[in-house]
Tab-separated table of C-alpha atoms in Angstrom:
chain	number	residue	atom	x	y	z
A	13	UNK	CA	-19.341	-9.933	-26.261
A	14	UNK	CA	-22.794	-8.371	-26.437
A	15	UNK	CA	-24.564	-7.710	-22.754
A	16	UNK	CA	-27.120	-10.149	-23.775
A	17	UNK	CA	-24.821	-13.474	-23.903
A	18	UNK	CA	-22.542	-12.619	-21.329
A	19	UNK	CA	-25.301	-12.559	-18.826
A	20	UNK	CA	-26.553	-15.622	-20.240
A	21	UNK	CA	-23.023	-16.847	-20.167
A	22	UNK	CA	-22.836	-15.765	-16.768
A	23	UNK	CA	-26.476	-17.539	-16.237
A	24	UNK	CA	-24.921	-20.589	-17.141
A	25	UNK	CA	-21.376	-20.618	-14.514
A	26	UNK	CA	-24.009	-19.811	-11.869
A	27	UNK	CA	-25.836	-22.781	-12.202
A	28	UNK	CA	-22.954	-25.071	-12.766
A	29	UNK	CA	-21.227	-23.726	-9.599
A	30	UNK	CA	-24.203	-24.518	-7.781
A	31	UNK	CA	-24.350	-28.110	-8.880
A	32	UNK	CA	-20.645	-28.327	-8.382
A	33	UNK	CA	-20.889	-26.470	-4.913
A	34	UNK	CA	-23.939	-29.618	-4.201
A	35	UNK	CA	-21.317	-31.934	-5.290
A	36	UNK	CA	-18.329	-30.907	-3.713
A	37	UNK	CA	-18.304	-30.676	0.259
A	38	UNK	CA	-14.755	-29.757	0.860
A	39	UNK	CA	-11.448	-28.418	-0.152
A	40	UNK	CA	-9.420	-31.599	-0.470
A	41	UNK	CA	-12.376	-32.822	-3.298
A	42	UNK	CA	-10.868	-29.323	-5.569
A	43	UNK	CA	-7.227	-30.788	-5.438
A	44	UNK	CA	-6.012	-29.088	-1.915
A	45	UNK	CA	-3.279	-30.800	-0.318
A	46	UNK	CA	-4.118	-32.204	3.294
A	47	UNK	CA	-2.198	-29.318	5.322
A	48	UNK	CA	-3.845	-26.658	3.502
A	49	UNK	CA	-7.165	-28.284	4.146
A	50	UNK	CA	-6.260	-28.490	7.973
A	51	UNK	CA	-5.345	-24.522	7.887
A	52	UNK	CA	-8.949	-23.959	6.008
A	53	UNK	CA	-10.607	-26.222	8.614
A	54	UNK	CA	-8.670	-24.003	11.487
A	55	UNK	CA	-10.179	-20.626	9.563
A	56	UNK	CA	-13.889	-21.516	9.335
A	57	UNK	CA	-13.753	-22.742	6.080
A	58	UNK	CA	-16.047	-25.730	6.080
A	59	UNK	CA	-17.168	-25.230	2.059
A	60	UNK	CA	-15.819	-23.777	-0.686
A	61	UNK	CA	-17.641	-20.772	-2.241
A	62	UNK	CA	-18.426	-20.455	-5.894
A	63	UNK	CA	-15.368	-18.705	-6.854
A	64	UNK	CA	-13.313	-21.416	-4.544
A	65	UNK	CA	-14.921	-23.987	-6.582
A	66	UNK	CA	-14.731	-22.760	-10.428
A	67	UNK	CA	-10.912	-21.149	-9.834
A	68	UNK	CA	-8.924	-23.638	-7.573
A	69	UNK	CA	-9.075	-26.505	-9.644
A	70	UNK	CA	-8.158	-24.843	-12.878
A	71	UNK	CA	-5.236	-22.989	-11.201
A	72	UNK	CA	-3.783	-26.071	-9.475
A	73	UNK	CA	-3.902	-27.341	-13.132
A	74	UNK	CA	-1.299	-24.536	-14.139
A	75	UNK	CA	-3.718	-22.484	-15.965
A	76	UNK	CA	-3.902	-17.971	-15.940
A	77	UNK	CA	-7.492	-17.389	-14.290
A	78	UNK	CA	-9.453	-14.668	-14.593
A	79	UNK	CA	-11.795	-14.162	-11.827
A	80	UNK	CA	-15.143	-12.419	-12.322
A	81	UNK	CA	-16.473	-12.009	-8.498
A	82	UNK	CA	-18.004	-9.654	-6.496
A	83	UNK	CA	-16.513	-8.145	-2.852
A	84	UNK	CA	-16.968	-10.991	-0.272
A	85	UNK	CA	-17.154	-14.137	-2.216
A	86	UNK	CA	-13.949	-15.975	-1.325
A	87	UNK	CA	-11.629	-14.536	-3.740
A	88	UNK	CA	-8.140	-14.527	-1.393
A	89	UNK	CA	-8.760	-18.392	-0.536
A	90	UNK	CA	-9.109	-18.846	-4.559
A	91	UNK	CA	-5.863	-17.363	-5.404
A	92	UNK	CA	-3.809	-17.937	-2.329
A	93	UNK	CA	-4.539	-21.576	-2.154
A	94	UNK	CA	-3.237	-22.578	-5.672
A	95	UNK	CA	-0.108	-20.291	-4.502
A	96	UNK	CA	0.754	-22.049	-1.446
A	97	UNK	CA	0.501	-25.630	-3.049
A	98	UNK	CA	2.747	-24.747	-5.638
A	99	UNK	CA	4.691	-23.465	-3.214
A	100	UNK	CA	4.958	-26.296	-1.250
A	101	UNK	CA	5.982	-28.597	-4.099
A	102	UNK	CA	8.864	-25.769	-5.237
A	103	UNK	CA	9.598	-23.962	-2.218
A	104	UNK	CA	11.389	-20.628	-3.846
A	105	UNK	CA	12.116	-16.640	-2.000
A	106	UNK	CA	10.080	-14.126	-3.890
A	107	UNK	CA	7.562	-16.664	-5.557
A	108	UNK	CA	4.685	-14.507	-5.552
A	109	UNK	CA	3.760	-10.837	-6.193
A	110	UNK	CA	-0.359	-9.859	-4.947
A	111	UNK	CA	-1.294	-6.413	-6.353
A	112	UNK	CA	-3.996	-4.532	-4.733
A	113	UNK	CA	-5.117	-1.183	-5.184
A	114	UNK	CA	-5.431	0.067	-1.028
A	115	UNK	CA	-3.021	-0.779	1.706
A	116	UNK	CA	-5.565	-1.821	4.298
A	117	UNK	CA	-6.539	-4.848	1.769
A	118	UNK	CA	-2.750	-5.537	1.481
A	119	UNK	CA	-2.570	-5.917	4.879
A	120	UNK	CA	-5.680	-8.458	4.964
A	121	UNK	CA	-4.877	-10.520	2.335
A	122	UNK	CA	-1.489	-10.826	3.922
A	123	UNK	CA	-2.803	-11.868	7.034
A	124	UNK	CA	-5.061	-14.344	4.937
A	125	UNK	CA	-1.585	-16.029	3.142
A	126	UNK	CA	-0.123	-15.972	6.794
A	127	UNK	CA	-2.967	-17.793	8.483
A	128	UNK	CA	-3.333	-20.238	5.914
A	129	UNK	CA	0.329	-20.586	5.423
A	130	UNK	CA	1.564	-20.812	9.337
A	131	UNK	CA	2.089	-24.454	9.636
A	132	UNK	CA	4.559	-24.444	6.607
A	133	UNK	CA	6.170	-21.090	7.319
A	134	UNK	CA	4.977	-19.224	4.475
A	135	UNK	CA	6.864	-15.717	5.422
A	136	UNK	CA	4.875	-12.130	3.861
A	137	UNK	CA	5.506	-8.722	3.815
A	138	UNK	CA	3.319	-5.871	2.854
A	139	UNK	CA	4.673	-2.742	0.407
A	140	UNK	CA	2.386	-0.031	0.728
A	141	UNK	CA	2.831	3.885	1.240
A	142	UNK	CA	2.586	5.430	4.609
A	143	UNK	CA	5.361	3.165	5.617
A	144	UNK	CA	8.908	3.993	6.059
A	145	UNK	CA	10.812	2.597	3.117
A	146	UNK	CA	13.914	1.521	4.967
A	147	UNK	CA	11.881	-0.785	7.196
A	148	UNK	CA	10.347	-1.917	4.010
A	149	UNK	CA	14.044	-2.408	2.140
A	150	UNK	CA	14.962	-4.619	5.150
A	151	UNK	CA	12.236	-6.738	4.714
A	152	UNK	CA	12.739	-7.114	0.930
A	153	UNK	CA	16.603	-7.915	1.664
A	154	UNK	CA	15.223	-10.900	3.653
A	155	UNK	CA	13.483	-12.305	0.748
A	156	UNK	CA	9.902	-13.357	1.639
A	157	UNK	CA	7.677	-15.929	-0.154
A	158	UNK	CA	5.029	-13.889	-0.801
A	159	UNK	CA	4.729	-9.785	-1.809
A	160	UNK	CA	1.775	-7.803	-1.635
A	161	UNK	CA	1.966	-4.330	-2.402
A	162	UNK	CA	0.205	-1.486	-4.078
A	163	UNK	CA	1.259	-0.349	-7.183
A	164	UNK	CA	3.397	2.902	-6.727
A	165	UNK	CA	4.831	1.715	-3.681
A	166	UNK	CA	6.243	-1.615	-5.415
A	167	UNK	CA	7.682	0.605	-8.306
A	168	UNK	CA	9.636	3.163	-5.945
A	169	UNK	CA	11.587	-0.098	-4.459
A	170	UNK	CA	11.747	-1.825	-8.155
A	171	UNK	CA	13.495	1.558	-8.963
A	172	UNK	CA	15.413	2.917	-5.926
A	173	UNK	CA	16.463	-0.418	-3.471
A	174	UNK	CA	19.547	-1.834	-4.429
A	175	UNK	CA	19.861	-5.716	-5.004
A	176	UNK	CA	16.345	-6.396	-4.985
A	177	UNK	CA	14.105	-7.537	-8.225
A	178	UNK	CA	11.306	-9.884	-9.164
A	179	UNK	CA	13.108	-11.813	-11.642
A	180	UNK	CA	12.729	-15.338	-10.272
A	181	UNK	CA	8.799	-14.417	-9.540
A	182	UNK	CA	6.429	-17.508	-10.109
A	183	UNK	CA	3.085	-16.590	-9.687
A	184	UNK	CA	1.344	-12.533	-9.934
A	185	UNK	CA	-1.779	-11.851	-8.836
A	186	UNK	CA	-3.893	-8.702	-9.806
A	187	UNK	CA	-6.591	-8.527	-7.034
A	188	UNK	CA	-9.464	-6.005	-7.426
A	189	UNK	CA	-7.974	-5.046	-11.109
A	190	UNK	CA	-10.639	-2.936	-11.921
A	191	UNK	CA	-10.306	-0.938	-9.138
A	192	UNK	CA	-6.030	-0.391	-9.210
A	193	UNK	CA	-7.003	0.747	-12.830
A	194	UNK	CA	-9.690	2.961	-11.667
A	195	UNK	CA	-7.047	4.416	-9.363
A	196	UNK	CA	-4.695	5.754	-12.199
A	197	UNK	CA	-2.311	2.671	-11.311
A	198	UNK	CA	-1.608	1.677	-15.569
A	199	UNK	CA	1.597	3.294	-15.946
A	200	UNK	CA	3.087	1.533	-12.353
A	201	UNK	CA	1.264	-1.784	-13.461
A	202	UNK	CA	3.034	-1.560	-16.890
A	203	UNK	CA	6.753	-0.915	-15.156
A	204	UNK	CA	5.720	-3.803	-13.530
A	205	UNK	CA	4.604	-6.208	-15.901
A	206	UNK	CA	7.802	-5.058	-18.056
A	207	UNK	CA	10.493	-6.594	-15.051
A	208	UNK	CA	8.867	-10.005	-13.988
A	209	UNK	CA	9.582	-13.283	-15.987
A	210	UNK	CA	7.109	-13.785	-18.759
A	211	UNK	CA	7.102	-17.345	-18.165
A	212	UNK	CA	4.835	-17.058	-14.965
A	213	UNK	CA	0.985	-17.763	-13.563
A	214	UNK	CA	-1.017	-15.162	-13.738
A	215	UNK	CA	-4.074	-14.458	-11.889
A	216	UNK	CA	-6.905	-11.401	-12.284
A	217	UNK	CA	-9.822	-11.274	-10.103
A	218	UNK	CA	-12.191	-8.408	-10.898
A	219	UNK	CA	-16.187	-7.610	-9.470
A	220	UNK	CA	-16.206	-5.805	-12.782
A	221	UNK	CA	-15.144	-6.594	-16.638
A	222	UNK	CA	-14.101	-2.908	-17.864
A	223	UNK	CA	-12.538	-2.520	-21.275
A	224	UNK	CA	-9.021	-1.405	-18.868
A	225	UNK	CA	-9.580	-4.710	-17.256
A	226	UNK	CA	-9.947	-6.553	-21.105
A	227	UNK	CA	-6.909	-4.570	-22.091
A	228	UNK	CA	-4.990	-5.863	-18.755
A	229	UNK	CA	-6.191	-9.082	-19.673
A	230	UNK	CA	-4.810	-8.786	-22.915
A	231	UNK	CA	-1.382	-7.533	-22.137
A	232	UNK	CA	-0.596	-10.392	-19.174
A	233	UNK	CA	-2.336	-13.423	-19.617
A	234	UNK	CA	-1.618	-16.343	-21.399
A	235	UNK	CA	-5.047	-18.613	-22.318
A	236	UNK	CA	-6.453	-17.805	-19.725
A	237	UNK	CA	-9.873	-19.514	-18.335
A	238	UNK	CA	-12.685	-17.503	-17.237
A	239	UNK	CA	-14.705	-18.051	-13.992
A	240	UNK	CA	-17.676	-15.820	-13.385
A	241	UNK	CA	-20.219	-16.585	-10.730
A	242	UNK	CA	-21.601	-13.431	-11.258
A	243	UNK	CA	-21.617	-11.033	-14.080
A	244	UNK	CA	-24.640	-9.299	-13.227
A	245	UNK	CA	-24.515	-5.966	-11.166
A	246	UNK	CA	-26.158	-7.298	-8.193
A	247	UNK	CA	-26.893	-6.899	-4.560
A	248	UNK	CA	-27.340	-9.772	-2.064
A	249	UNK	CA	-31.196	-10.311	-1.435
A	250	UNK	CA	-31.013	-10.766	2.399
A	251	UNK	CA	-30.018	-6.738	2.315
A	252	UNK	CA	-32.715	-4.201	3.006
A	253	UNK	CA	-32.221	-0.923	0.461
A	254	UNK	CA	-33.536	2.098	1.532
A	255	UNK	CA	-33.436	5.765	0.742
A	256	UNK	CA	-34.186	8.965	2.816
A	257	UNK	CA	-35.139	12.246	0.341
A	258	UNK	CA	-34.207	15.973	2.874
A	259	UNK	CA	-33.129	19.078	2.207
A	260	UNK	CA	-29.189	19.330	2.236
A	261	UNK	CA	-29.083	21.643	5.008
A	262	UNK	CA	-30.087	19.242	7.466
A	263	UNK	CA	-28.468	16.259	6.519
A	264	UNK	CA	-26.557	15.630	9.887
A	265	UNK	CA	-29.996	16.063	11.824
A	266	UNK	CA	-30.929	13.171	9.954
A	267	UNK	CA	-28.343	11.197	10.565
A	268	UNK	CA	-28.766	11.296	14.446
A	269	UNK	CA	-32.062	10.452	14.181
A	270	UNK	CA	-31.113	7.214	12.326
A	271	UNK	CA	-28.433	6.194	14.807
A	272	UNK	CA	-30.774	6.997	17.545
A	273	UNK	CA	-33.401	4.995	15.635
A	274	UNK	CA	-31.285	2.207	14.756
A	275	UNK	CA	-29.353	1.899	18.442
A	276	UNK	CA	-27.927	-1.465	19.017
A	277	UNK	CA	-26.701	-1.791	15.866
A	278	UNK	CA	-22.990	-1.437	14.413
A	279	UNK	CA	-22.838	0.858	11.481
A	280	UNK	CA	-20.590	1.747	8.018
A	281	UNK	CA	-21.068	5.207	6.792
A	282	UNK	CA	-19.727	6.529	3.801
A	283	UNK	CA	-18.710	9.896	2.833
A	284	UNK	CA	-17.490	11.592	-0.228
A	285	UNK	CA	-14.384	13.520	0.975
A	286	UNK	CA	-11.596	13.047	3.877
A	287	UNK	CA	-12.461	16.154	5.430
A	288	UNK	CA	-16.220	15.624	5.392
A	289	UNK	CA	-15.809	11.831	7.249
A	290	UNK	CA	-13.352	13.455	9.714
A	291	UNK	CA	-15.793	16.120	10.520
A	292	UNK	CA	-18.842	14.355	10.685
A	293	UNK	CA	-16.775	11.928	12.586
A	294	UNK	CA	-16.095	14.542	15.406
A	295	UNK	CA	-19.565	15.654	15.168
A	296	UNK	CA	-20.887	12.174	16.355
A	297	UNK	CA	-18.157	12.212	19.009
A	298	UNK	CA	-19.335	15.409	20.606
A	299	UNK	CA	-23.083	13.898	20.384
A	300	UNK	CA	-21.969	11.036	22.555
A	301	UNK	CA	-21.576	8.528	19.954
A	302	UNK	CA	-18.519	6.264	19.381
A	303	UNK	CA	-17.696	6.965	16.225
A	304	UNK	CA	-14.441	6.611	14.453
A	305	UNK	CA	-12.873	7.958	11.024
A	306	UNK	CA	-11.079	6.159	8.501
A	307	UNK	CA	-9.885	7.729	5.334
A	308	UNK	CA	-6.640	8.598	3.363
A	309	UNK	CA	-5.259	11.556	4.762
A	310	UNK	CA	-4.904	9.074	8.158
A	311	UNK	CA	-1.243	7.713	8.821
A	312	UNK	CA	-1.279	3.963	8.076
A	313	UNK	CA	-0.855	3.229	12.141
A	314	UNK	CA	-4.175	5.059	12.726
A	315	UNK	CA	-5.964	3.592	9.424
A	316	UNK	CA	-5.303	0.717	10.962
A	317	UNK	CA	-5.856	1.027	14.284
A	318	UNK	CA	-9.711	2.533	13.278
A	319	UNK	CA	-10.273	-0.571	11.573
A	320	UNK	CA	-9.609	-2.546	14.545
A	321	UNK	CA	-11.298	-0.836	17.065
A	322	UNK	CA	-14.378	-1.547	14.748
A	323	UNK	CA	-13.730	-4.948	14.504
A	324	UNK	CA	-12.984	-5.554	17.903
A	325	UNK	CA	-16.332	-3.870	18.313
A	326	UNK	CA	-14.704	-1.036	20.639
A	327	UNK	CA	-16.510	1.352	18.471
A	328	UNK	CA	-20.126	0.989	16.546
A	329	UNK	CA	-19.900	3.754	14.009
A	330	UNK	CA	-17.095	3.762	11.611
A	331	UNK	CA	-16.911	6.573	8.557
A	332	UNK	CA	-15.160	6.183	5.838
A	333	UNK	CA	-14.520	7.669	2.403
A	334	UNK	CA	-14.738	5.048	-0.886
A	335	UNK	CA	-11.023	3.917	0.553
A	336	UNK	CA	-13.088	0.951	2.928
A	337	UNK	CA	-15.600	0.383	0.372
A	338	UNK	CA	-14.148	-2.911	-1.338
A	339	UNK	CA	-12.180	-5.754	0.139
A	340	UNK	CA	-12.558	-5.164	3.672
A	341	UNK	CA	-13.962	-7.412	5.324
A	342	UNK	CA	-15.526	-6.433	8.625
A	343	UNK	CA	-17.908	-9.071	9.486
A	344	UNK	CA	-20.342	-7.466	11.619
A	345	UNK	CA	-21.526	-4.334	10.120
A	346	UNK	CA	-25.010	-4.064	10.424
A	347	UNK	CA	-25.997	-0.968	8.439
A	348	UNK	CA	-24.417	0.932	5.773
A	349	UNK	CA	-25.573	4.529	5.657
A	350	UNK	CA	-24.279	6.554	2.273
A	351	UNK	CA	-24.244	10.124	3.705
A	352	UNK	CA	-23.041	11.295	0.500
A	353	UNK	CA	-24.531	9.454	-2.236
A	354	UNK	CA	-21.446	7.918	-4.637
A	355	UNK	CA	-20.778	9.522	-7.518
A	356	UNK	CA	-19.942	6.493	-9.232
A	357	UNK	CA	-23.206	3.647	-9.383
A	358	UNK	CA	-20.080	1.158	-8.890
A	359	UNK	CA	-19.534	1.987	-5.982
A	360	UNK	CA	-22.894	2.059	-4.280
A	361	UNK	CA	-22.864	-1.816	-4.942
A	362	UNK	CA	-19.421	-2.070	-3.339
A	363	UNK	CA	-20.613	-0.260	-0.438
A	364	UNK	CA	-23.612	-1.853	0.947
A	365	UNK	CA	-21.656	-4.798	0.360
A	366	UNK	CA	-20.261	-3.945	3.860
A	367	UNK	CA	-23.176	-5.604	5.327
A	368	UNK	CA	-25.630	-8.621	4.923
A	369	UNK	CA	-22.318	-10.433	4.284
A	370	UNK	CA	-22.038	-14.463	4.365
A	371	UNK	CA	-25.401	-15.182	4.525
A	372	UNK	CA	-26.378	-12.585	7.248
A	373	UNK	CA	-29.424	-9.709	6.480
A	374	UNK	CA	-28.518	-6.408	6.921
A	375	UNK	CA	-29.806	-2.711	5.791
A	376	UNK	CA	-28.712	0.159	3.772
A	377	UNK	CA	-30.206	3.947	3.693
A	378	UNK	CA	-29.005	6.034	0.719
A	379	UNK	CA	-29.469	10.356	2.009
A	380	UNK	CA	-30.529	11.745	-1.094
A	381	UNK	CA	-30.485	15.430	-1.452
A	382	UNK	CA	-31.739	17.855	-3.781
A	383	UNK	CA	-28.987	17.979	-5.595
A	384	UNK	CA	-28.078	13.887	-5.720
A	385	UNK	CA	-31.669	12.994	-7.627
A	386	UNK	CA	-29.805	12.444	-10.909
A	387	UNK	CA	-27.304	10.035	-9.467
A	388	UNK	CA	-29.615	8.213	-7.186
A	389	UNK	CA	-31.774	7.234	-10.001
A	390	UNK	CA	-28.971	5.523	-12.169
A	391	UNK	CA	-28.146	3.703	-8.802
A	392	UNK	CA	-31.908	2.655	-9.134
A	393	UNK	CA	-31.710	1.718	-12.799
A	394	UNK	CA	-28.145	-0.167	-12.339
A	395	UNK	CA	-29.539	-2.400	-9.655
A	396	UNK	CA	-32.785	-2.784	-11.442
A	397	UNK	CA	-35.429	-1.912	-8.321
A	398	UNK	CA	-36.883	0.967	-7.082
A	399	UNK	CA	-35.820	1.153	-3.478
A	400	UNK	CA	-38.482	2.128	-1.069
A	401	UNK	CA	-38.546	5.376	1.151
A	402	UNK	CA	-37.069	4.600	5.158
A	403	UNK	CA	-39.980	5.431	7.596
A	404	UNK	CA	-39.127	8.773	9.309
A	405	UNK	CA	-40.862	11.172	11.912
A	406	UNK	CA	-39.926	14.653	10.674
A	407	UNK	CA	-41.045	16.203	13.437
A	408	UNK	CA	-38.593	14.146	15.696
A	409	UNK	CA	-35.883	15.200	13.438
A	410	UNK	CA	-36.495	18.806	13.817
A	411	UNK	CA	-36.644	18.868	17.366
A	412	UNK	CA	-32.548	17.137	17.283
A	413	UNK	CA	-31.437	20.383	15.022
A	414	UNK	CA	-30.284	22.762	17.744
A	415	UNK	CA	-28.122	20.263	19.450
A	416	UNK	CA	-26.847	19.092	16.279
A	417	UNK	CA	-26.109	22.841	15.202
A	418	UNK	CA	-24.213	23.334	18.635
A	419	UNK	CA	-22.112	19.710	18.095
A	420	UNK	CA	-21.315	20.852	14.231
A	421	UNK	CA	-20.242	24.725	15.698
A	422	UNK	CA	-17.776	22.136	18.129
A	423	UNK	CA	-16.455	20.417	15.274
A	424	UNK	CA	-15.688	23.086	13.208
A	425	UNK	CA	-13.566	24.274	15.419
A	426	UNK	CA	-11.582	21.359	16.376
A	427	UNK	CA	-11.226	20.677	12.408
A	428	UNK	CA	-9.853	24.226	12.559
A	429	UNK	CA	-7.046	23.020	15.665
A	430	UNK	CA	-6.396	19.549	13.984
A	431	UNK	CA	-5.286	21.371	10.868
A	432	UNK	CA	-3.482	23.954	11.944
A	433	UNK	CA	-1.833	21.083	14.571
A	434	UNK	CA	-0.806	19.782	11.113
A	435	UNK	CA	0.615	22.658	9.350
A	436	UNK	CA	2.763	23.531	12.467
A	437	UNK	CA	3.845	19.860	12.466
A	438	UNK	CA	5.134	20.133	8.624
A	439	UNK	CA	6.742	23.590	9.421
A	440	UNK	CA	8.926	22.042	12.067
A	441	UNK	CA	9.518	18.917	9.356
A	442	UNK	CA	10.730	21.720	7.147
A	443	UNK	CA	13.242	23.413	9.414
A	444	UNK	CA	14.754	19.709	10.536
A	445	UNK	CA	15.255	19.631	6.914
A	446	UNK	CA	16.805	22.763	6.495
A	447	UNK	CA	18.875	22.527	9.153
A	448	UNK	CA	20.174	19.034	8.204
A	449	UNK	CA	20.528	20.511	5.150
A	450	UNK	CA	22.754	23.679	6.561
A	451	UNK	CA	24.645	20.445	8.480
A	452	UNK	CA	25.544	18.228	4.934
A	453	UNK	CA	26.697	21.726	3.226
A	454	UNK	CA	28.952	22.672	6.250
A	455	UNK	CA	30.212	18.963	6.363
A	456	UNK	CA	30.399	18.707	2.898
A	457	UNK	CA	33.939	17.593	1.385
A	458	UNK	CA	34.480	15.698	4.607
A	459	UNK	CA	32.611	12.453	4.221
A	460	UNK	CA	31.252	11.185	1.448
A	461	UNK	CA	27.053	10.659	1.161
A	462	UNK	CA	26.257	7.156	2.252
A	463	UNK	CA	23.863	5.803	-0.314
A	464	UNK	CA	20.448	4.183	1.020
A	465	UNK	CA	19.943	0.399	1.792
């Protein structure tokens, strides 16, 4: 379809949904059974969003959906719903599969399915790296309801955990397609696709239509019916865009002077690499502020443990690489401050969509460097406005760069600890091995291997 008509197309949904959304007060008017409406009453869910409205009704009907929305719009409530009726009216083990492309979404929508589920015992369990598999096997042997996994993950059990398959599956969801595609996920997605019943609902929700996302579309959907509330590359209007253009060599100066500027406030900011978030991270720390890291080099406990801390506002600063750009959702972040610029215009929109979320304002500042001009201005030309300059007072900035310089010489060094902490760790993992290893040869002949779970 040409750009033109789609975003007509996409025009047209918007305003439907919003006379439908007039219409429509409440979940039970879409076709929700009473004790699912009770569990969205208990959550805070007075109204249905767009998505809610356009997707439930056509799902409860039986239908594949595809799902055209952007981060924060209610997308978990439109697919988990639909799952959880059908549920109730077959209860079945292993009736539905939810494939998302990070763990610490896995573990939210999960919660989401368990929250809304409690009162009729819907059971979950999460299949994601960074977890020991046995624990995971165990929890597969007991058969849940409902799977949600990331790709790779889901294929090493498919492959390697005796007894257990998918072949009675009902319902799969593909949540945040775009992105598990992005991610290098086809080949896993196709091993996938190849060992669940073809006679099954199938649900893809996307914030963008990419031709892997068509070709996905393509390969596991049946008729499906389209609902886009928004096509259009968009940010929310209540958010406040800035930019800030300095010299790369004093980029962390900056950065204080914006926290100390913006004090009071909770903040999201984003950088490029694990080792840069970690270190700017400790930089902060050393400055006085409570900052905390998240990114993928992180065991899953301490992922997770960051996130909370943030929510539970315990901490006001979180960094994080792209990994908490999408999905999350963190209600109270105030500012989002991209201390690396993204190298993809995707995923500035993802970002900032941290903040000014439900209804709420919030601000962004972009650092643009010297060397990030080029990308900043397709950021400008795929959001269609010119964002204007954040007010600074150089001279204030200047006068933090000696105590900065000090905190940075700090964090070097404890970078410097922290890794070699690490490497000392994986040399001990290595002689345990070896020395199991000695163990098996020496007992070899004696007992036979036992074979995993």
């Amino acid at each position: 379809m040409a750009g033109g008509e789609e975003e007509g197309a996409a025009a047209g949904t918007e305003t439907e949904s919003e006379a439908v959304v007039e219409e429509l007060r409440s979940f039970k008017d879409l076709g929700v059974t009473d004790v699912l409406c009770e569990a969205c009453d208990q959550l805070g869910w007075k109204v249905p969003t767009k998505i809610q409205v356009e997707a439930i009704p056509v799902a409860l009907q039986g239908r594949d959906v595809i799902g055209l929305a952007e981060t924060g719009s209610g997308k978990t409530g439109a697919f988990a719903l639909p799952i959880l009726q059908a549920l109730l009216e077959t209860p079945q083990r292993l009736f539905a599969l939810v494939l998302t492309p990070t763990r610490e979404l896995a573990f939210q929508i999960s919660e989401q399915f368990e929250a809304l589920g409690s009162s009729i015992g819907v059971q979950t369990t999460v299949i994601v790296g960074g977890i020991d598999t046995m624990s995971q096997s165990l929890a597969l042997a007991k058969k849940p309801h409902v799977i949600i996994a990331t790709p790779g993950r889901l294929v090493d059990h498919l492959e390697n955990t005796k007894g257990f398959n998918l072949r009675a599956l009902k319902f799969l969801v593909m949540d945040e397609a775009d992105r598990i595609l992005n991610m290098d996920f086809e080949t896993e997605v196709d091993k996938i696709l190849k060992v669940i019943p073809r006679d099954r609902k199938t649900f893809l929700f996307s914030a963008t239509m990419t031709k892997k996302v068509q070709k996905l579309q393509r390969a596991a959907l049946k008729n499906p019916v389209k609902c886009a509330v928004s096509s259009k590359y968009q940010t929310v209007e209540k958010l406040q865009q800035y930019y800030i253009f300095i010299p790369s060599k004093f980029k962390d100066s900056y950065l204080v002077y914006i926290l100390n500027e913006l004090a009071g406030n909770s903040f999201m900011i984003f950088c490029s690499t694990c080792n840069n978030t970690q270190r700017t991270a400790l930089l902060l720390r050393n400055l006085g502020f409570t900052a905390i890291p998240l990114h993928g080099q992180m065991s899953q406990n301490k992922r997770l443990g960051s996130l909370n801390k943030f929510k539970a506002k315990a901490r006001s600063i979180l960094l994080a690489t792209d990994v908490a750009s999408r999905g999350l959702d963190i209600p109270h972040v105030d500012v989002v401050i991209n201390f690396d610029i993204p190298t993809h215009s995707k995923d500035y929109i993802h970002r900032v969509g941290r903040t000014a979320r439900a209804g709420r304002s919030g601000k962004s500042i972009t650092f643009v460097t010297q060397y990030d001009v080029e990308l900043f201005q397709r950021i400008e030309h795929l959001i269609g406005k010119k964002l204007p300059a954040f007010p600074m007072q150089e001279e204030e900035v200047m006068m933090l760069t000696e105590r900065v310089a000090e905190a940075q010489r700090i964090a070097r060094m404890e970078l410097r600890e922290q890794g070699e902490k690490k490497r000392s760790r994986n040399d001990n993992d290595d002689d345990t091995e070896e020395a199991i290893g000695v163990r098996n040869k020496v007992a070899g002949g004696k007992k036979k291997k036992r074979k995993a779970f």
